[in-house]
mmCIF file of C-alpha atoms and ligand atoms in Angstrom:
data_model
loop_
_atom_site.group_PDB
_atom_site.id
_atom_site.type_symbol
_atom_site.label_atom_id
_atom_site.label_comp_id
_atom_site.label_asym_id
_atom_site.label_seq_id
_atom_site.Cartn_x
_atom_site.Cartn_y
_atom_site.Cartn_z
ATOM 1 C CA UNK A 178 -0.003 -0.024 -0.093
ATOM 2 C CA UNK A 179 1.137 3.497 -0.679
ATOM 3 C CA UNK A 180 1.460 5.640 2.363
ATOM 4 C CA UNK A 181 2.450 8.817 0.616
ATOM 5 C CA UNK A 182 2.057 10.122 -3.017
ATOM 6 C CA UNK A 183 3.443 13.338 -4.247
ATOM 7 C CA UNK A 184 1.680 14.106 -7.583
ATOM 8 C CA UNK A 185 3.187 16.848 -9.801
ATOM 9 C CA UNK A 186 4.251 18.951 -6.789
ATOM 10 C CA UNK A 187 5.739 22.342 -7.368
ATOM 11 C CA UNK A 188 6.691 24.976 -4.786
ATOM 12 C CA UNK A 189 7.338 28.604 -6.023
ATOM 13 C CA UNK A 190 8.731 31.374 -3.854
ATOM 14 C CA UNK A 191 8.494 34.562 -5.888
ATOM 15 C CA UNK A 192 10.496 33.744 -8.866
ATOM 16 C CA UNK A 193 12.380 30.801 -7.292
ATOM 17 C CA UNK A 194 11.097 27.426 -8.172
ATOM 18 C CA UNK A 195 12.082 25.493 -5.033
ATOM 19 C CA UNK A 196 10.393 22.332 -6.365
ATOM 20 C CA UNK A 197 9.264 21.455 -9.837
ATOM 21 C CA UNK A 198 6.939 18.680 -11.054
ATOM 22 C CA UNK A 199 7.833 16.204 -8.278
ATOM 23 C CA UNK A 200 6.245 12.757 -8.584
ATOM 24 C CA UNK A 201 6.990 10.281 -5.881
ATOM 25 C CA UNK A 202 5.359 7.402 -4.181
ATOM 26 C CA UNK A 203 6.469 5.892 -0.811
ATOM 27 C CA UNK A 204 5.142 2.521 0.183
ATOM 28 C CA UNK A 205 4.101 1.642 3.617
ATOM 29 C CA UNK A 206 7.161 0.189 5.475
ATOM 30 C CA UNK A 207 9.666 1.612 2.990
ATOM 31 C CA UNK A 208 12.889 3.466 4.096
ATOM 32 C CA UNK A 209 13.689 6.313 1.746
ATOM 33 C CA UNK A 210 16.506 8.777 1.711
ATOM 34 C CA UNK A 211 16.366 12.251 0.134
ATOM 35 C CA UNK A 212 19.787 13.730 -0.995
ATOM 36 C CA UNK A 213 20.913 16.712 -3.006
ATOM 37 C CA UNK A 214 23.147 19.744 -2.908
ATOM 38 C CA UNK A 215 22.390 22.778 -0.830
ATOM 39 C CA UNK A 216 19.460 24.680 -2.363
ATOM 40 C CA UNK A 217 18.165 21.726 -4.352
ATOM 41 C CA UNK A 218 14.868 21.667 -2.453
ATOM 42 C CA UNK A 219 15.375 19.121 0.301
ATOM 43 C CA UNK A 220 14.005 21.296 3.118
ATOM 44 C CA UNK A 221 11.127 22.425 0.969
ATOM 45 C CA UNK A 222 10.194 18.811 0.274
ATOM 46 C CA UNK A 223 10.581 17.885 3.916
ATOM 47 C CA UNK A 224 8.412 20.779 4.977
ATOM 48 C CA UNK A 225 5.656 19.621 2.569
ATOM 49 C CA UNK A 226 5.857 15.967 3.464
ATOM 50 C CA UNK A 227 5.897 16.942 7.155
ATOM 51 C CA UNK A 228 2.803 19.035 6.860
ATOM 52 C CA UNK A 229 4.683 22.246 7.751
ATOM 53 C CA UNK A 230 4.094 23.792 4.367
ATOM 54 C CA UNK A 231 1.822 23.380 1.317
ATOM 55 C CA UNK A 232 2.802 22.951 -2.339
ATOM 56 C CA UNK A 233 1.956 25.792 -4.798
ATOM 57 C CA UNK A 234 0.630 23.114 -7.200
ATOM 58 C CA UNK A 235 0.093 19.415 -7.118
ATOM 59 C CA UNK A 236 -1.369 16.948 -4.600
ATOM 60 C CA UNK A 237 -0.056 15.426 -1.465
ATOM 61 C CA UNK A 238 -1.815 12.104 -0.697
ATOM 62 C CA UNK A 239 -0.982 10.953 2.820
ATOM 63 C CA UNK A 240 -2.678 7.790 4.020
ATOM 64 C CA UNK A 241 -5.219 7.988 1.215
ATOM 65 C CA UNK A 242 -6.200 11.587 1.834
ATOM 66 C CA UNK A 243 -5.200 14.713 -0.187
ATOM 67 C CA UNK A 244 -3.797 17.137 2.330
ATOM 68 C CA UNK A 245 -2.377 19.665 -0.213
ATOM 69 C CA UNK A 246 -5.258 22.185 0.306
ATOM 70 C CA UNK A 247 -5.574 21.837 4.052
ATOM 71 C CA UNK A 248 -5.164 25.077 6.188
ATOM 72 C CA UNK A 249 -2.450 25.370 8.888
ATOM 73 C CA UNK A 250 -4.612 24.216 11.830
ATOM 74 C CA UNK A 251 -5.736 21.049 9.951
ATOM 75 C CA UNK A 252 -2.098 20.334 8.727
ATOM 76 C CA UNK A 253 -0.830 20.706 12.363
ATOM 77 C CA UNK A 254 -3.398 18.086 13.376
ATOM 78 C CA UNK A 255 -2.319 15.703 10.633
ATOM 79 C CA UNK A 256 1.300 16.197 11.595
ATOM 80 C CA UNK A 257 0.622 15.443 15.275
ATOM 81 C CA UNK A 258 -1.557 12.533 14.478
ATOM 82 C CA UNK A 259 0.513 10.801 11.686
ATOM 83 C CA UNK A 260 4.154 11.979 11.584
ATOM 84 C CA UNK A 261 7.095 11.716 13.918
ATOM 85 C CA UNK A 262 9.728 14.477 13.131
ATOM 86 C CA UNK A 263 13.356 14.220 14.026
ATOM 87 C CA UNK A 264 15.578 17.258 13.454
ATOM 88 C CA UNK A 265 19.322 17.908 13.050
ATOM 89 C CA UNK A 266 19.175 20.449 15.931
ATOM 90 C CA UNK A 267 17.130 18.155 18.162
ATOM 91 C CA UNK A 268 14.699 20.964 19.229
ATOM 92 C CA UNK A 269 14.343 19.716 22.730
ATOM 93 C CA UNK A 270 12.956 22.148 25.357
ATOM 94 C CA UNK A 271 15.944 23.019 27.516
ATOM 95 C CA UNK A 272 14.085 23.340 30.822
ATOM 96 C CA UNK A 273 12.276 19.967 30.604
ATOM 97 C CA UNK A 274 13.803 16.701 31.393
ATOM 98 C CA UNK A 275 14.204 13.975 28.745
ATOM 99 C CA UNK A 276 11.116 12.313 30.065
ATOM 100 C CA UNK A 277 9.055 15.576 30.080
ATOM 101 C CA UNK A 278 10.294 16.283 26.506
ATOM 102 C CA UNK A 279 8.777 12.952 25.346
ATOM 103 C CA UNK A 280 5.575 13.529 27.381
ATOM 104 C CA UNK A 281 4.957 16.922 25.863
ATOM 105 C CA UNK A 282 4.474 15.271 22.496
ATOM 106 C CA UNK A 283 1.857 12.991 24.112
ATOM 107 C CA UNK A 284 0.197 16.054 25.529
ATOM 108 C CA UNK A 285 -0.229 17.581 22.050
ATOM 109 C CA UNK A 286 -1.597 14.299 20.754
ATOM 110 C CA UNK A 287 -3.662 12.679 23.465
ATOM 111 C CA UNK A 288 -2.879 12.180 27.130
ATOM 112 C CA UNK A 289 0.515 12.245 28.865
ATOM 113 C CA UNK A 290 1.426 8.749 30.124
ATOM 114 C CA UNK A 291 4.686 8.479 32.078
ATOM 115 C CA UNK A 292 4.983 4.760 31.754
ATOM 116 C CA UNK A 293 4.679 4.887 27.936
ATOM 117 C CA UNK A 294 7.101 7.796 27.811
ATOM 118 C CA UNK A 295 9.606 5.768 29.860
ATOM 119 C CA UNK A 296 9.127 2.803 27.501
ATOM 120 C CA UNK A 297 9.978 5.037 24.539
ATOM 121 C CA UNK A 298 13.140 6.166 26.284
ATOM 122 C CA UNK A 299 13.956 2.549 27.016
ATOM 123 C CA UNK A 300 13.470 1.753 23.250
ATOM 124 C CA UNK A 301 16.382 4.125 22.523
ATOM 125 C CA UNK A 302 18.440 2.885 25.484
ATOM 126 C CA UNK A 303 17.955 6.020 27.620
ATOM 127 C CA UNK A 304 15.881 4.839 30.561
ATOM 128 C CA UNK A 305 18.740 5.774 32.954
ATOM 129 C CA UNK A 306 18.634 9.393 31.661
ATOM 130 C CA UNK A 307 14.959 10.042 31.968
ATOM 131 C CA UNK A 308 15.382 12.769 34.686
ATOM 132 C CA UNK A 309 18.302 14.541 32.924
ATOM 133 C CA UNK A 310 17.913 17.918 31.188
ATOM 134 C CA UNK A 311 19.129 18.230 27.570
ATOM 135 C CA UNK A 312 22.111 20.181 28.750
ATOM 136 C CA UNK A 313 23.211 17.136 30.878
ATOM 137 C CA UNK A 314 22.994 14.958 27.869
ATOM 138 C CA UNK A 315 25.492 14.268 25.054
ATOM 139 C CA UNK A 316 24.491 15.158 21.490
ATOM 140 C CA UNK A 317 23.924 11.453 20.737
ATOM 141 C CA UNK A 318 21.682 11.111 23.811
ATOM 142 C CA UNK A 319 19.768 14.273 22.872
ATOM 143 C CA UNK A 320 19.093 12.827 19.378
ATOM 144 C CA UNK A 321 17.821 9.703 21.014
ATOM 145 C CA UNK A 322 15.492 11.606 23.132
ATOM 146 C CA UNK A 323 14.338 13.350 19.910
ATOM 147 C CA UNK A 324 13.716 9.856 18.467
ATOM 148 C CA UNK A 325 11.783 8.742 21.475
ATOM 149 C CA UNK A 326 9.643 11.863 21.232
ATOM 150 C CA UNK A 327 9.009 11.229 17.580
ATOM 151 C CA UNK A 328 7.914 7.579 18.218
ATOM 152 C CA UNK A 329 5.700 8.120 21.235
ATOM 153 C CA UNK A 330 2.500 8.593 19.326
ATOM 154 C CA UNK A 331 3.017 5.655 16.969
ATOM 155 C CA UNK A 332 3.313 7.774 13.761
ATOM 156 C CA UNK A 333 2.692 6.203 10.430
ATOM 157 C CA UNK A 334 5.711 8.102 9.041
ATOM 158 C CA UNK A 335 9.031 8.998 10.591
ATOM 159 C CA UNK A 336 10.527 12.001 8.873
ATOM 160 C CA UNK A 337 14.164 12.892 9.722
ATOM 161 C CA UNK A 338 16.090 15.946 8.669
ATOM 162 C CA UNK A 339 19.862 15.330 8.830
ATOM 163 C CA UNK A 340 19.364 13.212 11.953
ATOM 164 C CA UNK A 341 23.103 12.432 12.167
ATOM 165 C CA UNK A 342 24.362 15.837 11.018
ATOM 166 C CA UNK A 343 25.519 16.881 14.481
ATOM 167 C CA UNK A 344 26.724 13.479 15.634
ATOM 168 C CA UNK A 345 30.145 11.729 15.615
ATOM 169 C CA UNK A 346 30.476 8.389 13.864
ATOM 170 C CA UNK A 347 29.761 6.293 17.020
ATOM 171 C CA UNK A 348 26.483 8.116 17.693
ATOM 172 C CA UNK A 349 25.654 8.066 14.005
ATOM 173 C CA UNK A 350 25.856 4.323 14.108
ATOM 174 C CA UNK A 351 23.684 4.155 17.243
ATOM 175 C CA UNK A 352 20.973 6.293 15.563
ATOM 176 C CA UNK A 353 21.233 4.156 12.375
ATOM 177 C CA UNK A 354 20.827 1.035 14.394
ATOM 178 C CA UNK A 355 17.616 2.477 15.978
ATOM 179 C CA UNK A 356 16.371 3.288 12.452
ATOM 180 C CA UNK A 357 17.163 -0.206 11.363
ATOM 181 C CA UNK A 358 15.153 -1.639 14.244
ATOM 182 C CA UNK A 359 12.154 0.681 13.462
ATOM 183 C CA UNK A 360 12.312 -0.296 9.829
ATOM 184 C CA UNK A 361 12.440 -3.974 10.797
ATOM 185 C CA UNK A 362 9.179 -3.439 12.870
ATOM 186 C CA UNK A 363 7.459 -2.025 9.863
ATOM 187 C CA UNK A 364 7.912 1.724 10.187
ATOM 188 C CA UNK A 365 7.978 3.930 7.153
ATOM 189 C CA UNK A 366 10.991 6.212 7.318
ATOM 190 C CA UNK A 367 12.073 9.231 5.198
ATOM 191 C CA UNK A 368 15.663 10.669 5.927
ATOM 192 C CA UNK A 369 16.923 13.821 4.404
ATOM 193 C CA UNK A 370 20.728 13.578 4.537
ATOM 194 C CA UNK A 371 23.953 14.888 3.065
ATOM 195 C CA UNK A 372 25.736 11.698 4.194
ATOM 196 C CA UNK A 373 25.973 8.924 1.659
ATOM 197 C CA UNK A 374 26.635 6.376 4.352
ATOM 198 C CA UNK A 375 23.296 7.197 5.921
ATOM 199 C CA UNK A 376 21.472 7.140 2.592
ATOM 200 C CA UNK A 377 22.869 3.763 1.837
ATOM 201 C CA UNK A 378 21.035 2.286 4.670
ATOM 202 C CA UNK A 379 17.750 3.180 3.062
ATOM 203 C CA UNK A 380 16.201 1.143 0.312
ATOM 204 C CA UNK A 381 15.797 3.945 -2.209
ATOM 205 C CA UNK A 382 17.604 7.268 -2.533
ATOM 206 C CA UNK A 383 15.950 10.218 -4.263
ATOM 207 C CA UNK A 384 18.482 12.744 -5.537
ATOM 208 C CA UNK A 385 17.235 16.293 -5.935
ATOM 209 C CA UNK A 386 18.822 18.838 -8.198
ATOM 210 C CA UNK A 387 17.447 22.376 -8.864
ATOM 211 C CA UNK A 388 14.080 21.339 -7.407
ATOM 212 C CA UNK A 389 13.688 18.284 -9.611
ATOM 213 C CA UNK A 390 14.199 14.671 -9.062
ATOM 214 C CA UNK A 391 17.520 14.026 -10.913
ATOM 215 C CA UNK A 392 17.807 10.268 -10.039
ATOM 216 C CA UNK A 393 16.353 7.528 -7.927
ATOM 217 C CA UNK A 394 18.680 4.766 -6.857
ATOM 218 C CA UNK A 395 17.854 1.416 -5.474
ATOM 219 C CA UNK A 396 20.251 0.549 -2.668
ATOM 220 C CA UNK A 397 21.729 -2.792 -1.747
ATOM 221 C CA UNK A 398 19.318 -2.966 1.184
ATOM 222 C CA UNK A 399 16.328 -2.948 -1.021
ATOM 223 C CA UNK A 400 15.719 -6.672 -0.582
ATOM 224 C CA UNK A 401 14.865 -6.069 3.047
ATOM 225 C CA UNK A 402 11.187 -6.936 3.156
ATOM 226 C CA UNK A 403 8.593 -4.208 2.705
HETATM 227 P P1 ADP B 217 17.889 22.637 0.475
HETATM 228 O O1 ADP B 217 17.220 22.185 1.710
HETATM 229 O O2 ADP B 217 18.197 21.502 -0.511
HETATM 230 O O3 ADP B 217 19.049 23.435 0.755
HETATM 231 P P2 ADP B 217 15.648 24.422 0.136
HETATM 232 O O4 ADP B 217 14.469 23.643 0.008
HETATM 233 O O5 ADP B 217 16.030 25.052 1.472
HETATM 234 O O6 ADP B 217 16.875 23.535 -0.316
HETATM 235 O O7 ADP B 217 15.678 25.607 -0.898
HETATM 236 C C1 ADP B 217 15.403 25.333 -2.356
HETATM 237 C C2 ADP B 217 15.375 26.712 -3.000
HETATM 238 O O8 ADP B 217 14.274 27.489 -2.617
HETATM 239 C C3 ADP B 217 16.596 27.546 -2.706
HETATM 240 O O9 ADP B 217 16.861 28.368 -3.804
HETATM 241 C C4 ADP B 217 16.096 28.463 -1.620
HETATM 242 O O10 ADP B 217 16.825 29.664 -1.594
HETATM 243 C C5 ADP B 217 14.649 28.623 -1.967
HETATM 244 N N1 ADP B 217 13.794 28.874 -0.711
HETATM 245 C C6 ADP B 217 13.532 27.959 0.158
HETATM 246 N N2 ADP B 217 12.732 28.485 1.075
HETATM 247 C C7 ADP B 217 12.391 29.784 0.623
HETATM 248 C C8 ADP B 217 11.578 30.871 1.172
HETATM 249 N N3 ADP B 217 10.941 30.634 2.333
HETATM 250 N N4 ADP B 217 11.508 31.925 0.498
HETATM 251 C C9 ADP B 217 12.242 32.103 -0.663
HETATM 252 N N5 ADP B 217 13.041 31.180 -1.196
HETATM 253 C C10 ADP B 217 13.152 29.985 -0.478
HETATM 254 P P1 ADP B 218 19.128 23.201 5.197
HETATM 255 O O1 ADP B 218 20.192 23.478 6.126
HETATM 256 O O2 ADP B 218 18.192 22.023 5.536
HETATM 257 O O3 ADP B 218 19.496 23.147 3.731
HETATM 258 P P2 ADP B 218 18.360 25.946 4.702
HETATM 259 O O4 ADP B 218 19.456 26.555 5.465
HETATM 260 O O5 ADP B 218 18.362 25.846 3.235
HETATM 261 O O6 ADP B 218 18.038 24.388 5.245
HETATM 262 O O7 ADP B 218 16.969 26.628 5.096
HETATM 263 C C1 ADP B 218 16.528 26.864 6.470
HETATM 264 C C2 ADP B 218 15.199 27.425 6.406
HETATM 265 O O8 ADP B 218 15.255 28.654 5.667
HETATM 266 C C3 ADP B 218 14.151 26.584 5.690
HETATM 267 O O9 ADP B 218 12.960 26.638 6.427
HETATM 268 C C4 ADP B 218 13.910 27.317 4.376
HETATM 269 O O10 ADP B 218 12.526 27.137 3.972
HETATM 270 C C5 ADP B 218 14.273 28.683 4.703
HETATM 271 N N1 ADP B 218 14.864 29.288 3.477
HETATM 272 C C6 ADP B 218 15.831 28.820 2.706
HETATM 273 N N2 ADP B 218 16.221 29.628 1.764
HETATM 274 C C7 ADP B 218 15.496 30.762 1.949
HETATM 275 C C8 ADP B 218 15.364 32.043 1.276
HETATM 276 N N3 ADP B 218 16.096 32.305 0.147
HETATM 277 N N4 ADP B 218 14.541 32.899 1.745
HETATM 278 C C9 ADP B 218 13.771 32.627 2.806
HETATM 279 N N5 ADP B 218 13.834 31.539 3.474
HETATM 280 C C10 ADP B 218 14.676 30.548 3.079
#
């Protein structure tokens, strides 16, 4: 089943065509990477897929529903309900503990549940750090809190923007292992990355150039079931 379909998407800023005529289908359970040079449209595409922005033209079909004409409030609701976002800069709230940072995502979605939030931290190996503030955690640990927060509401899509961009190689590998585990459990993952090693872990890589899809490569891992 297709989880996401971009149909002839364009995004125009003044006279800049940030995205042009993008057609892309992502199957449920697929792991996709998006690469491309700076200015090629990756952030714009991520913002549209992540319900943070709308295309100027075209349709965005998420879970069978066209969301391309939805207003900001409705898009926010779709995002909270269906998408788990992971950022390069973590975007954790600095005065809340790791546990509270995870619980705040529950609060926006349904009801905070400390036990479930602790389980999410456990899944990323951080149960011992639940009461720590972000400033008391390493970059790799902060990113794992960010992943726990993204997972807490059982999103149908995990969308990560340069998730290893601020991490050293050891922590990059920890994050990639978590993604492999999530993919093995059936999660659909889209990762925007500059890092070819990260992209190689995905099943397909979409390469953007000047707002268009220049190439789609099938990676070695494509045989992993989906
Ligand atoms: P990438 O993430 O690959 O660096 P972006 O999606 O950020 O690319 O940008 C694609 C193009 O669109 C660039 O030329 C950029 O300057 C332009 N752009 C992106 N966002 C805006 C905006 N809000 N206003 C005007 N131009 C923008
Ligand atoms: P990235 O580091 O992912 O490539 P950018 O630095 O290109 O991201 O963009 C950061 C933010 O600034 C994005 O939200 C993007 O939409 C916006 N942006 C990018 N280019 C422009 C621009 N020319 N004018 C206004 N906003 C822009």
